[in-house]
Short mmCIF file of C-alpha atoms in Angstrom, two decimals:
data_model
loop_
_atom_site.label_atom_id
_atom_site.label_comp_id
_atom_site.label_asym_id
_atom_site.label_seq_id
_atom_site.Cartn_x
_atom_site.Cartn_y
_atom_site.Cartn_z
CA UNK A 1 7.93 19.09 19.93
CA UNK A 2 10.31 18.99 22.86
CA UNK A 3 12.69 16.23 23.83
CA UNK A 4 10.80 14.89 26.85
CA UNK A 5 8.95 12.12 25.03
CA UNK A 6 11.46 11.53 22.23
CA UNK A 7 12.73 8.02 21.69
CA UNK A 8 15.24 6.98 19.07
CA UNK A 9 14.68 3.62 17.48
CA UNK A 10 17.96 1.77 17.20
CA UNK A 11 17.43 0.94 13.52
CA UNK A 12 17.41 4.64 12.61
CA UNK A 13 21.13 4.80 13.36
CA UNK A 14 22.04 1.16 13.09
CA UNK A 15 25.60 2.11 12.15
CA UNK A 16 26.16 3.10 15.81
CA UNK A 17 27.22 0.24 18.13
CA UNK A 18 24.89 0.02 21.13
CA UNK A 19 27.32 1.49 23.70
CA UNK A 20 28.00 4.49 21.48
CA UNK A 21 24.31 4.99 20.78
CA UNK A 22 23.59 4.93 24.51
CA UNK A 23 26.42 7.37 25.23
CA UNK A 24 25.18 9.75 22.52
CA UNK A 25 21.63 9.60 23.88
CA UNK A 26 22.96 10.60 27.30
CA UNK A 27 25.03 13.42 25.78
CA UNK A 28 22.05 14.76 23.80
CA UNK A 29 19.52 14.35 26.60
CA UNK A 30 17.47 11.78 24.69
CA UNK A 31 15.34 9.97 27.27
CA UNK A 32 14.21 6.85 25.40
CA UNK A 33 15.42 4.19 23.04
CA UNK A 34 13.69 1.49 20.99
CA UNK A 35 15.78 -1.66 20.68
CA UNK A 36 15.96 -4.48 18.15
CA UNK A 37 16.48 -8.09 19.06
CA UNK A 38 19.36 -8.94 16.70
CA UNK A 39 21.83 -6.25 17.83
CA UNK A 40 20.74 -6.71 21.45
CA UNK A 41 21.41 -10.44 21.29
CA UNK A 42 24.78 -9.81 19.69
CA UNK A 43 25.68 -7.54 22.58
CA UNK A 44 24.06 -9.83 25.12
CA UNK A 45 20.57 -9.26 26.52
CA UNK A 46 21.66 -8.88 30.15
CA UNK A 47 24.59 -6.65 29.23
CA UNK A 48 22.33 -4.47 27.07
CA UNK A 49 19.79 -4.25 29.88
CA UNK A 50 22.48 -3.12 32.31
CA UNK A 51 23.90 -0.63 29.80
CA UNK A 52 20.64 1.20 29.18
CA UNK A 53 19.54 0.98 32.83
CA UNK A 54 22.81 2.43 34.10
CA UNK A 55 22.52 5.25 31.54
CA UNK A 56 19.03 6.07 32.80
CA UNK A 57 17.44 5.41 29.40
CA UNK A 58 13.90 4.10 29.06
CA UNK A 59 13.53 1.21 26.65
CA UNK A 60 10.33 2.25 24.90
CA UNK A 61 9.92 -0.84 22.72
CA UNK A 62 11.59 -4.03 21.64
CA UNK A 63 11.30 -4.87 17.95
CA UNK A 64 10.17 -7.40 17.11
CA UNK A 65 8.08 -10.46 17.68
CA UNK A 66 5.67 -11.82 15.11
CA UNK A 67 6.12 -13.62 11.79
CA UNK A 68 3.37 -15.94 12.94
CA UNK A 69 3.06 -17.57 9.56
CA UNK A 70 6.59 -19.00 9.87
CA UNK A 71 7.33 -22.37 11.42
CA UNK A 72 8.83 -22.01 14.88
CA UNK A 73 6.96 -18.80 15.66
CA UNK A 74 5.89 -19.87 19.13
CA UNK A 75 9.28 -20.53 20.70
CA UNK A 76 10.71 -17.46 19.00
CA UNK A 77 7.96 -15.22 20.30
CA UNK A 78 8.18 -16.55 23.84
CA UNK A 79 11.90 -15.77 23.69
CA UNK A 80 11.10 -12.26 22.43
CA UNK A 81 8.72 -11.71 25.34
CA UNK A 82 11.38 -12.90 27.79
CA UNK A 83 13.92 -10.57 26.21
CA UNK A 84 11.53 -7.62 26.44
CA UNK A 85 10.99 -8.32 30.13
CA UNK A 86 14.74 -8.64 30.71
CA UNK A 87 15.35 -5.29 28.97
CA UNK A 88 12.78 -3.61 31.15
CA UNK A 89 10.43 -2.55 28.38
CA UNK A 90 6.69 -3.05 28.62
CA UNK A 91 6.14 -3.19 24.85
CA UNK A 92 7.01 -5.84 22.29
CA UNK A 93 6.27 -4.75 18.72
CA UNK A 94 4.75 -7.46 16.54
CA UNK A 95 5.31 -7.62 12.78
CA UNK A 96 2.87 -10.38 12.12
CA UNK A 97 4.17 -12.01 8.94
CA UNK A 98 2.78 -12.40 5.46
CA UNK A 99 1.58 -15.37 3.47
CA UNK A 100 3.23 -18.73 4.04
CA UNK A 101 5.33 -19.85 1.03
CA UNK A 102 3.11 -20.72 -1.93
CA UNK A 103 -0.09 -19.62 -0.20
CA UNK A 104 -2.68 -17.23 -1.62
CA UNK A 105 -4.94 -17.45 1.43
CA UNK A 106 -4.77 -13.98 2.94
CA UNK A 107 -7.90 -14.51 5.04
CA UNK A 108 -6.38 -17.69 6.44
CA UNK A 109 -3.09 -15.97 7.23
CA UNK A 110 -4.94 -13.26 9.12
CA UNK A 111 -6.85 -15.85 11.16
CA UNK A 112 -3.62 -17.66 11.95
CA UNK A 113 -2.05 -14.42 13.16
CA UNK A 114 -4.98 -13.68 15.48
CA UNK A 115 -4.84 -17.20 16.92
CA UNK A 116 -1.10 -16.96 17.54
CA UNK A 117 -1.43 -13.63 19.33
CA UNK A 118 -4.18 -15.10 21.48
CA UNK A 119 -1.99 -17.98 22.54
CA UNK A 120 0.85 -15.61 23.50
CA UNK A 121 -1.14 -12.88 25.26
CA UNK A 122 -1.37 -14.49 28.73
CA UNK A 123 2.33 -15.42 28.68
CA UNK A 124 3.20 -11.81 27.85
CA UNK A 125 0.80 -10.44 30.44
CA UNK A 126 2.35 -12.53 33.20
CA UNK A 127 5.74 -10.99 32.38
CA UNK A 128 4.49 -7.39 32.26
CA UNK A 129 4.94 -7.17 28.50
CA UNK A 130 2.25 -5.79 26.18
CA UNK A 131 2.04 -7.16 22.66
CA UNK A 132 1.75 -4.26 20.22
CA UNK A 133 0.36 -5.30 16.84
CA UNK A 134 1.84 -3.13 14.13
CA UNK A 135 -0.25 -2.78 11.00
CA UNK A 136 2.17 -2.48 8.13
CA UNK A 137 1.50 -0.62 4.89
CA UNK A 138 -0.50 -2.78 2.44
CA UNK A 139 2.54 -3.00 0.17
CA UNK A 140 3.95 -5.48 2.72
CA UNK A 141 0.84 -7.69 2.92
CA UNK A 142 2.33 -10.59 0.96
CA UNK A 143 5.74 -10.92 2.52
CA UNK A 144 5.96 -9.14 5.87
CA UNK A 145 2.64 -8.42 7.50
CA UNK A 146 -0.89 -9.44 6.53
CA UNK A 147 -2.27 -6.98 9.09
CA UNK A 148 -2.58 -3.95 6.82
CA UNK A 149 -4.79 -1.44 8.62
CA UNK A 150 -5.22 -0.09 12.12
CA UNK A 151 -8.80 -1.35 12.06
CA UNK A 152 -7.56 -4.90 11.48
CA UNK A 153 -4.95 -4.62 14.22
CA UNK A 154 -7.52 -3.24 16.65
CA UNK A 155 -10.01 -5.97 15.78
CA UNK A 156 -7.46 -8.53 16.93
CA UNK A 157 -6.30 -6.56 19.97
CA UNK A 158 -9.83 -5.97 21.22
CA UNK A 159 -10.28 -9.67 21.93
CA UNK A 160 -7.79 -9.39 24.80
CA UNK A 161 -7.20 -7.11 27.78
CA UNK A 162 -5.53 -3.80 26.87
CA UNK A 163 -2.74 -4.64 29.30
CA UNK A 164 -1.89 -7.64 27.15
CA UNK A 165 -2.50 -6.60 23.55
CA UNK A 166 -2.58 -3.24 21.80
CA UNK A 167 -1.38 -1.58 18.61
CA UNK A 168 1.42 0.46 17.13
CA UNK A 169 0.47 3.68 15.36
CA UNK A 170 3.18 4.31 12.77
CA UNK A 171 2.67 7.25 10.44
CA UNK A 172 4.54 5.62 7.56
CA UNK A 173 2.18 2.67 7.50
CA UNK A 174 -1.10 4.48 8.14
CA UNK A 175 -0.91 7.96 6.64
CA UNK A 176 -2.84 7.06 3.46
CA UNK A 177 -5.82 5.47 5.28
CA UNK A 178 -8.93 7.61 5.57
CA UNK A 179 -10.23 5.27 8.28
CA UNK A 180 -7.11 5.48 10.43
CA UNK A 181 -8.02 8.67 12.35
CA UNK A 182 -11.21 7.10 13.74
CA UNK A 183 -9.28 3.95 14.62
CA UNK A 184 -6.64 5.99 16.44
CA UNK A 185 -9.34 7.65 18.49
CA UNK A 186 -10.88 4.27 19.33
CA UNK A 187 -7.51 2.76 20.20
CA UNK A 188 -6.62 5.69 22.43
CA UNK A 189 -9.91 5.59 24.28
CA UNK A 190 -9.32 1.91 25.03
CA UNK A 191 -5.73 2.48 26.19
CA UNK A 192 -4.45 0.36 23.33
CA UNK A 193 -1.94 2.69 21.70
CA UNK A 194 1.16 0.96 22.97
CA UNK A 195 3.60 2.70 20.67
CA UNK A 196 3.60 5.74 18.43
CA UNK A 197 6.24 5.83 15.72
CA UNK A 198 7.15 8.51 13.20
CA UNK A 199 8.61 8.32 9.72
CA UNK A 200 7.93 10.38 6.62
CA UNK A 201 6.93 9.19 3.12
CA UNK A 202 8.90 10.10 0.00
CA UNK A 203 8.79 8.83 -3.57
CA UNK A 204 10.02 7.15 -5.66
CA UNK A 205 10.09 4.14 -3.36
CA UNK A 206 13.33 2.15 -3.43
CA UNK A 207 13.47 -1.41 -4.79
CA UNK A 208 12.09 -3.83 -2.22
CA UNK A 209 10.33 -0.87 -0.54
CA UNK A 210 11.98 -1.55 2.83
CA UNK A 211 14.40 1.30 3.22
CA UNK A 212 12.40 4.30 2.08
CA UNK A 213 11.26 5.53 5.51
CA UNK A 214 12.21 9.16 5.19
CA UNK A 215 13.53 11.80 7.54
CA UNK A 216 10.80 13.74 9.36
CA UNK A 217 9.66 16.78 7.45
CA UNK A 218 11.03 15.73 4.06
CA UNK A 219 7.95 13.92 2.77
CA UNK A 220 4.20 14.02 2.26
CA UNK A 221 2.92 13.11 5.73
CA UNK A 222 1.40 15.84 7.88
CA UNK A 223 3.32 14.70 10.97
CA UNK A 224 2.17 17.52 13.29
CA UNK A 225 -1.44 16.57 12.50
CA UNK A 226 -0.68 12.95 13.39
CA UNK A 227 0.94 13.99 16.68
CA UNK A 228 -2.14 16.05 17.48
CA UNK A 229 -4.48 13.21 16.54
CA UNK A 230 -2.70 10.75 18.80
CA UNK A 231 -2.54 13.30 21.64
CA UNK A 232 -6.27 13.97 21.34
CA UNK A 233 -6.84 10.22 21.54
CA UNK A 234 -5.26 10.40 24.99
CA UNK A 235 -1.81 9.05 24.23
CA UNK A 236 0.91 10.55 26.39
CA UNK A 237 3.68 8.00 25.90
CA UNK A 238 6.98 8.03 24.01
CA UNK A 239 7.21 9.22 20.41
CA UNK A 240 9.65 6.95 18.67
CA UNK A 241 11.42 7.82 15.45
CA UNK A 242 12.11 4.77 13.37
CA UNK A 243 13.67 5.33 9.94
CA UNK A 244 15.00 2.70 7.57
CA UNK A 245 16.94 4.72 5.09
CA UNK A 246 20.02 3.79 3.09
CA UNK A 247 21.13 7.39 2.81
CA UNK A 248 20.91 7.94 6.57
CA UNK A 249 22.72 4.66 7.20
CA UNK A 250 25.55 5.60 4.84
CA UNK A 251 26.43 8.66 6.92
CA UNK A 252 28.19 9.24 10.21
CA UNK A 253 25.96 7.80 12.91
CA UNK A 254 26.28 10.68 15.35
CA UNK A 255 25.48 13.19 12.63
CA UNK A 256 22.46 11.08 11.59
CA UNK A 257 21.27 10.95 15.20
CA UNK A 258 21.65 14.70 15.69
CA UNK A 259 19.83 15.41 12.43
CA UNK A 260 16.96 13.11 13.43
CA UNK A 261 16.62 14.78 16.82
CA UNK A 262 16.62 18.23 15.18
CA UNK A 263 14.00 17.15 12.65
CA UNK A 264 11.82 15.91 15.51
CA UNK A 265 12.20 19.08 17.56
CA UNK A 266 11.35 21.13 14.47
CA UNK A 267 7.94 19.49 14.02
CA UNK B 1 -11.76 -18.96 -18.07
CA UNK B 2 -12.59 -18.92 -21.77
CA UNK B 3 -11.69 -16.27 -24.31
CA UNK B 4 -15.17 -14.74 -24.75
CA UNK B 5 -14.71 -11.93 -22.22
CA UNK B 6 -10.95 -11.55 -22.48
CA UNK B 7 -9.54 -8.12 -23.21
CA UNK B 8 -5.86 -7.30 -23.58
CA UNK B 9 -4.78 -3.96 -22.25
CA UNK B 10 -2.42 -2.31 -24.70
CA UNK B 11 0.19 -1.57 -22.03
CA UNK B 12 0.67 -5.27 -21.34
CA UNK B 13 2.38 -5.63 -24.71
CA UNK B 14 3.37 -2.05 -25.35
CA UNK B 15 6.24 -3.23 -27.56
CA UNK B 16 3.67 -4.14 -30.24
CA UNK B 17 2.68 -1.27 -32.56
CA UNK B 18 -1.09 -0.85 -32.63
CA UNK B 19 -1.69 -2.40 -36.08
CA UNK B 20 0.30 -5.49 -35.15
CA UNK B 21 -1.47 -5.79 -31.82
CA UNK B 22 -4.84 -5.58 -33.55
CA UNK B 23 -3.78 -8.18 -36.16
CA UNK B 24 -2.56 -10.54 -33.44
CA UNK B 25 -5.81 -10.15 -31.52
CA UNK B 26 -7.73 -11.13 -34.65
CA UNK B 27 -5.43 -14.11 -35.25
CA UNK B 28 -5.79 -15.34 -31.65
CA UNK B 29 -9.53 -14.71 -31.42
CA UNK B 30 -9.15 -12.07 -28.71
CA UNK B 31 -12.40 -10.08 -28.70
CA UNK B 32 -11.46 -6.96 -26.71
CA UNK B 33 -8.70 -4.43 -26.28
CA UNK B 34 -8.02 -1.70 -23.71
CA UNK B 35 -6.29 1.31 -25.25
CA UNK B 36 -4.04 4.05 -23.90
CA UNK B 37 -4.23 7.63 -24.97
CA UNK B 38 -0.56 8.26 -25.77
CA UNK B 39 -0.05 5.47 -28.35
CA UNK B 40 -3.53 6.10 -29.76
CA UNK B 41 -2.79 9.78 -30.28
CA UNK B 42 0.53 8.91 -31.90
CA UNK B 43 -1.29 6.68 -34.36
CA UNK B 44 -4.18 9.13 -34.71
CA UNK B 45 -7.46 8.81 -32.87
CA UNK B 46 -9.64 8.47 -35.96
CA UNK B 47 -7.24 6.05 -37.61
CA UNK B 48 -7.09 3.92 -34.43
CA UNK B 49 -10.87 3.92 -34.19
CA UNK B 50 -11.16 2.71 -37.79
CA UNK B 51 -8.46 0.08 -37.26
CA UNK B 52 -10.10 -1.59 -34.27
CA UNK B 53 -13.61 -1.17 -35.69
CA UNK B 54 -12.66 -2.79 -39.00
CA UNK B 55 -11.02 -5.64 -37.09
CA UNK B 56 -14.21 -6.24 -35.12
CA UNK B 57 -12.49 -5.59 -31.78
CA UNK B 58 -14.34 -4.09 -28.84
CA UNK B 59 -12.52 -1.24 -27.13
CA UNK B 60 -13.20 -2.15 -23.51
CA UNK B 61 -11.57 0.91 -21.90
CA UNK B 62 -9.52 3.96 -22.65
CA UNK B 63 -6.75 4.72 -20.16
CA UNK B 64 -6.67 7.29 -18.81
CA UNK B 65 -8.20 10.45 -17.61
CA UNK B 66 -7.63 11.86 -14.16
CA UNK B 67 -4.66 13.57 -12.50
CA UNK B 68 -7.13 16.08 -11.15
CA UNK B 69 -4.58 17.62 -8.84
CA UNK B 70 -2.54 18.86 -11.83
CA UNK B 71 -3.09 22.22 -13.47
CA UNK B 72 -4.90 21.86 -16.76
CA UNK B 73 -6.86 18.80 -15.69
CA UNK B 74 -10.17 20.02 -17.07
CA UNK B 75 -9.26 20.53 -20.71
CA UNK B 76 -7.22 17.34 -20.69
CA UNK B 77 -10.09 15.29 -19.29
CA UNK B 78 -12.63 16.70 -21.69
CA UNK B 79 -10.26 15.71 -24.49
CA UNK B 80 -9.98 12.21 -22.99
CA UNK B 81 -13.76 11.88 -22.93
CA UNK B 82 -13.96 12.99 -26.56
CA UNK B 83 -11.27 10.46 -27.50
CA UNK B 84 -13.10 7.67 -25.68
CA UNK B 85 -16.29 8.50 -27.59
CA UNK B 86 -14.39 8.62 -30.89
CA UNK B 87 -12.85 5.20 -30.19
CA UNK B 88 -16.26 3.73 -29.47
CA UNK B 89 -15.59 2.73 -25.88
CA UNK B 90 -18.06 3.45 -23.13
CA UNK B 91 -15.45 3.51 -20.35
CA UNK B 92 -12.76 6.05 -19.50
CA UNK B 93 -10.48 4.90 -16.68
CA UNK B 94 -9.56 7.64 -14.19
CA UNK B 95 -6.27 7.65 -12.30
CA UNK B 96 -7.11 10.53 -10.07
CA UNK B 97 -3.72 11.98 -9.16
CA UNK B 98 -1.83 12.36 -5.91
CA UNK B 99 -0.85 15.33 -3.82
CA UNK B 100 -0.09 18.61 -5.55
CA UNK B 101 3.63 19.53 -5.35
CA UNK B 102 4.62 20.44 -1.81
CA UNK B 103 1.22 19.59 -0.35
CA UNK B 104 0.58 17.29 2.63
CA UNK B 105 -3.18 17.73 2.50
CA UNK B 106 -4.47 14.29 1.52
CA UNK B 107 -8.01 15.07 2.65
CA UNK B 108 -7.99 18.19 0.50
CA UNK B 109 -6.66 16.30 -2.53
CA UNK B 110 -9.45 13.76 -2.18
CA UNK B 111 -12.07 16.50 -2.02
CA UNK B 112 -10.59 18.18 -5.09
CA UNK B 113 -10.75 14.87 -6.99
CA UNK B 114 -14.41 14.36 -6.11
CA UNK B 115 -15.25 17.91 -7.22
CA UNK B 116 -13.43 17.46 -10.52
CA UNK B 117 -15.25 14.22 -11.29
CA UNK B 118 -18.53 15.89 -10.51
CA UNK B 119 -17.83 18.67 -12.95
CA UNK B 120 -16.97 16.18 -15.72
CA UNK B 121 -19.73 13.61 -15.19
CA UNK B 122 -22.50 15.33 -17.21
CA UNK B 123 -20.11 16.05 -20.10
CA UNK B 124 -19.14 12.36 -20.17
CA UNK B 125 -22.73 11.19 -19.86
CA UNK B 126 -23.80 13.29 -22.84
CA UNK B 127 -21.16 11.51 -24.95
CA UNK B 128 -22.02 8.00 -23.79
CA UNK B 129 -18.81 7.66 -21.79
CA UNK B 130 -18.76 6.37 -18.22
CA UNK B 131 -16.06 7.66 -15.88
CA UNK B 132 -14.48 4.70 -14.07
CA UNK B 133 -12.66 5.74 -10.91
CA UNK B 134 -9.74 3.40 -10.32
CA UNK B 135 -8.62 3.11 -6.72
CA UNK B 136 -4.86 2.58 -6.81
CA UNK B 137 -2.86 0.68 -4.23
CA UNK B 138 -2.06 2.89 -1.20
CA UNK B 139 1.62 2.86 -2.18
CA UNK B 140 0.64 5.34 -4.94
CA UNK B 141 -1.33 7.70 -2.68
CA UNK B 142 1.28 10.47 -2.71
CA UNK B 143 2.22 10.64 -6.37
CA UNK B 144 -0.38 8.96 -8.58
CA UNK B 145 -3.75 8.47 -6.95
CA UNK B 146 -5.12 9.65 -3.63
CA UNK B 147 -8.13 7.35 -4.08
CA UNK B 148 -6.72 4.29 -2.33
CA UNK B 149 -9.63 1.95 -1.65
CA UNK B 150 -12.71 0.72 -3.46
CA UNK B 151 -14.81 2.19 -0.65
CA UNK B 152 -13.39 5.63 -1.37
CA UNK B 153 -13.93 5.29 -5.11
CA UNK B 154 -17.51 4.14 -4.58
CA UNK B 155 -18.22 6.96 -2.15
CA UNK B 156 -17.38 9.40 -4.93
CA UNK B 157 -19.15 7.44 -7.68
CA UNK B 158 -22.36 7.11 -5.69
CA UNK B 159 -22.96 10.85 -5.86
CA UNK B 160 -23.68 10.51 -9.60
CA UNK B 161 -25.80 8.28 -11.85
CA UNK B 162 -24.23 4.86 -12.49
CA UNK B 163 -24.37 5.57 -16.20
CA UNK B 164 -21.99 8.48 -15.63
CA UNK B 165 -19.60 7.38 -12.87
CA UNK B 166 -18.48 3.97 -11.63
CA UNK B 167 -15.32 2.18 -10.53
CA UNK B 168 -12.54 -0.06 -11.76
CA UNK B 169 -11.94 -3.27 -9.81
CA UNK B 170 -8.27 -4.13 -10.32
CA UNK B 171 -6.92 -7.10 -8.39
CA UNK B 172 -3.42 -5.65 -8.10
CA UNK B 173 -4.65 -2.58 -6.29
CA UNK B 174 -7.30 -4.18 -4.09
CA UNK B 175 -6.22 -7.71 -3.19
CA UNK B 176 -4.87 -6.78 0.26
CA UNK B 177 -8.05 -4.97 1.42
CA UNK B 178 -10.34 -6.94 3.73
CA UNK B 179 -13.12 -4.45 3.01
CA UNK B 180 -12.89 -4.77 -0.78
CA UNK B 181 -15.14 -7.84 -1.18
CA UNK B 182 -18.11 -6.07 0.42
CA UNK B 183 -17.43 -3.00 -1.71
CA UNK B 184 -17.32 -5.15 -4.87
CA UNK B 185 -20.71 -6.58 -3.98
CA UNK B 186 -22.11 -3.10 -3.38
CA UNK B 187 -20.62 -1.77 -6.61
CA UNK B 188 -21.98 -4.69 -8.61
CA UNK B 189 -25.47 -4.35 -7.19
CA UNK B 190 -25.48 -0.69 -8.21
CA UNK B 191 -24.20 -1.42 -11.72
CA UNK B 192 -21.04 0.54 -11.02
CA UNK B 193 -18.34 -1.96 -11.91
CA UNK B 194 -17.30 -0.37 -15.17
CA UNK B 195 -14.10 -2.32 -15.60
CA UNK B 196 -12.52 -5.42 -14.11
CA UNK B 197 -8.76 -5.73 -14.50
CA UNK B 198 -6.39 -8.53 -13.56
CA UNK B 199 -2.74 -8.53 -12.55
CA UNK B 200 -0.86 -10.62 -10.03
CA UNK B 201 1.34 -9.48 -7.11
CA UNK B 202 4.93 -10.58 -6.68
CA UNK B 203 7.73 -9.41 -4.41
CA UNK B 204 10.22 -7.86 -4.14
CA UNK B 205 8.64 -4.79 -5.68
CA UNK B 206 10.82 -2.98 -8.23
CA UNK B 207 12.18 0.52 -7.61
CA UNK B 208 9.44 3.09 -8.19
CA UNK B 209 6.87 0.27 -7.78
CA UNK B 210 5.29 0.95 -11.19
CA UNK B 211 6.34 -2.04 -13.24
CA UNK B 212 5.80 -4.94 -10.87
CA UNK B 213 2.35 -6.00 -12.10
CA UNK B 214 2.98 -9.70 -12.51
CA UNK B 215 1.81 -12.33 -14.96
CA UNK B 216 -1.41 -14.07 -13.89
CA UNK B 217 -0.79 -17.09 -11.72
CA UNK B 218 2.77 -16.21 -10.73
CA UNK B 219 1.97 -14.29 -7.56
CA UNK B 220 0.05 -14.18 -4.32
CA UNK B 221 -3.42 -13.09 -5.47
CA UNK B 222 -6.18 -15.67 -5.56
CA UNK B 223 -7.37 -14.56 -9.00
CA UNK B 224 -10.06 -17.24 -9.47
CA UNK B 225 -11.62 -16.11 -6.19
CA UNK B 226 -11.64 -12.52 -7.43
CA UNK B 227 -13.27 -13.56 -10.71
CA UNK B 228 -15.92 -15.42 -8.74
CA UNK B 229 -16.46 -12.47 -6.40
CA UNK B 230 -16.99 -10.06 -9.27
CA UNK B 231 -19.27 -12.53 -11.09
CA UNK B 232 -21.37 -13.01 -7.97
CA UNK B 233 -21.69 -9.23 -7.76
CA UNK B 234 -23.41 -9.41 -11.13
CA UNK B 235 -20.60 -8.25 -13.38
CA UNK B 236 -20.68 -9.86 -16.83
CA UNK B 237 -18.44 -7.47 -18.78
CA UNK B 238 -14.93 -7.75 -20.16
CA UNK B 239 -12.03 -9.05 -18.08
CA UNK B 240 -9.02 -6.96 -18.97
CA UNK B 241 -5.46 -8.04 -18.32
CA UNK B 242 -3.22 -5.08 -17.65
CA UNK B 243 0.40 -5.83 -16.75
CA UNK B 244 3.22 -3.34 -16.38
CA UNK B 245 6.26 -5.54 -16.30
CA UNK B 246 9.78 -4.83 -17.48
CA UNK B 247 10.47 -8.51 -18.09
CA UNK B 248 7.37 -8.92 -20.24
CA UNK B 249 8.21 -5.75 -22.15
CA UNK B 250 11.75 -6.91 -22.86
CA UNK B 251 10.48 -9.95 -24.76
CA UNK B 252 8.97 -10.54 -28.17
CA UNK B 253 5.54 -8.91 -28.13
CA UNK B 254 3.68 -11.74 -29.83
CA UNK B 255 5.17 -14.26 -27.43
CA UNK B 256 4.22 -12.02 -24.48
CA UNK B 257 0.67 -11.72 -25.80
CA UNK B 258 0.31 -15.47 -26.30
CA UNK B 259 1.69 -16.17 -22.82
CA UNK B 260 -0.74 -13.68 -21.28
CA UNK B 261 -3.70 -15.24 -23.06
CA UNK B 262 -2.61 -18.72 -21.95
CA UNK B 263 -2.20 -17.55 -18.36
CA UNK B 264 -5.71 -16.12 -18.45
CA UNK B 265 -7.26 -19.25 -19.95
CA UNK B 266 -5.47 -21.35 -17.31
CA UNK B 267 -7.13 -19.52 -14.41
#
């Protein structure tokens, strides 16, 4: 891989304050960055927008809207769409939420998620923001995201124009799924791959299973094959590296960023 | 639920030595037991067979064959089939194994698993033992079982007579999968549900994600709906409760057994 389509997701090196991350991206020639709402809001949305714009960085995604099974989801998601537009990104990643407290109704939760996305799609479309439904690994179905496969995400997205709703293809979440390759091809043909994210899979998984997204090349996912699959599906957009990893976070942020870029280029 | 079809998997109360477990089953009126190879071999296969037979207990399953991506799988699985026959159970549960060390070829691992099962099926059939392919949750795809969905397990099983190869329906592994209900119906119609196992899902998952199988009724799985689904598919066999749970294991084994039975009856 070469650097042209590389994007670093902010969470991968969350120990770096935004201005330093932006400066390091410029120094290393990294063209794109994926931002998260919490650190952006801390810095100030307008200030963050100016910072990345002045540095010439593309904001490839904003993470994240979603959690549609929580109370207050609608106002929060409209705010997320506004923030995405202000940051100049065309893609808001949606982590859709799990079961409401005490519920065992997974089918109901999935219906509620689809309805919520439908009610937001026109609002997003008017602001030039595409909603990108991210299927999360089934191990998160109860507490983070009831949308567990790319087929499910696509089935929701396909109800709306591709310019309003699409999907995220994230290797960590999808690598195990024998049906995912066909879904990637279908999503690509419909112009619905709105983000492509890389992380590798290693075991044993850590407690809580949130921070085990491993450095590229260290795990069991055939990442070059995934890059080829997505390319063959017609996707030519940014390739974002998003790792949640306690070991990476415990280290010097610049070193972690350089290592991640090297691991990407080595694919 | 009533006790008539209840079976306690030995691992649920692994702190109980086999003779005590058998005695407690008799005392509580529990009709069935699922055994594991390691403790059975420690006690002696013939001695274990006599113990459960004399107590009037049905051995509902033997766990486990499989790990077909390891060297030495063939001799080990033939031994497992022989042990199942000696114990008087008609069902050997298969945990098929993950990726071989250093491999990223998930498609290849799945093909290797299907080939291995095919080579064992006649041997099992001649001994009155059915091979029951257990799809494990996708979080185990790398290191324990590359068969991740009931559809995948059925696709392998359907190549062979139902009297030789079928599937395990385990709520813990399948609850998240929107395609599982249709696969359960298909498996039931073909007489391929060879075991039905219950465990509940709670979060956060523990490190290593092996010992989080939760007590019935404490988690997010709609277990009565699963029992109904399997019944509607025509399954009338044992309902086995298999929990791997550090908290349960840390407690008095008899108390843990009684609690598990009560939780089952309360469904």
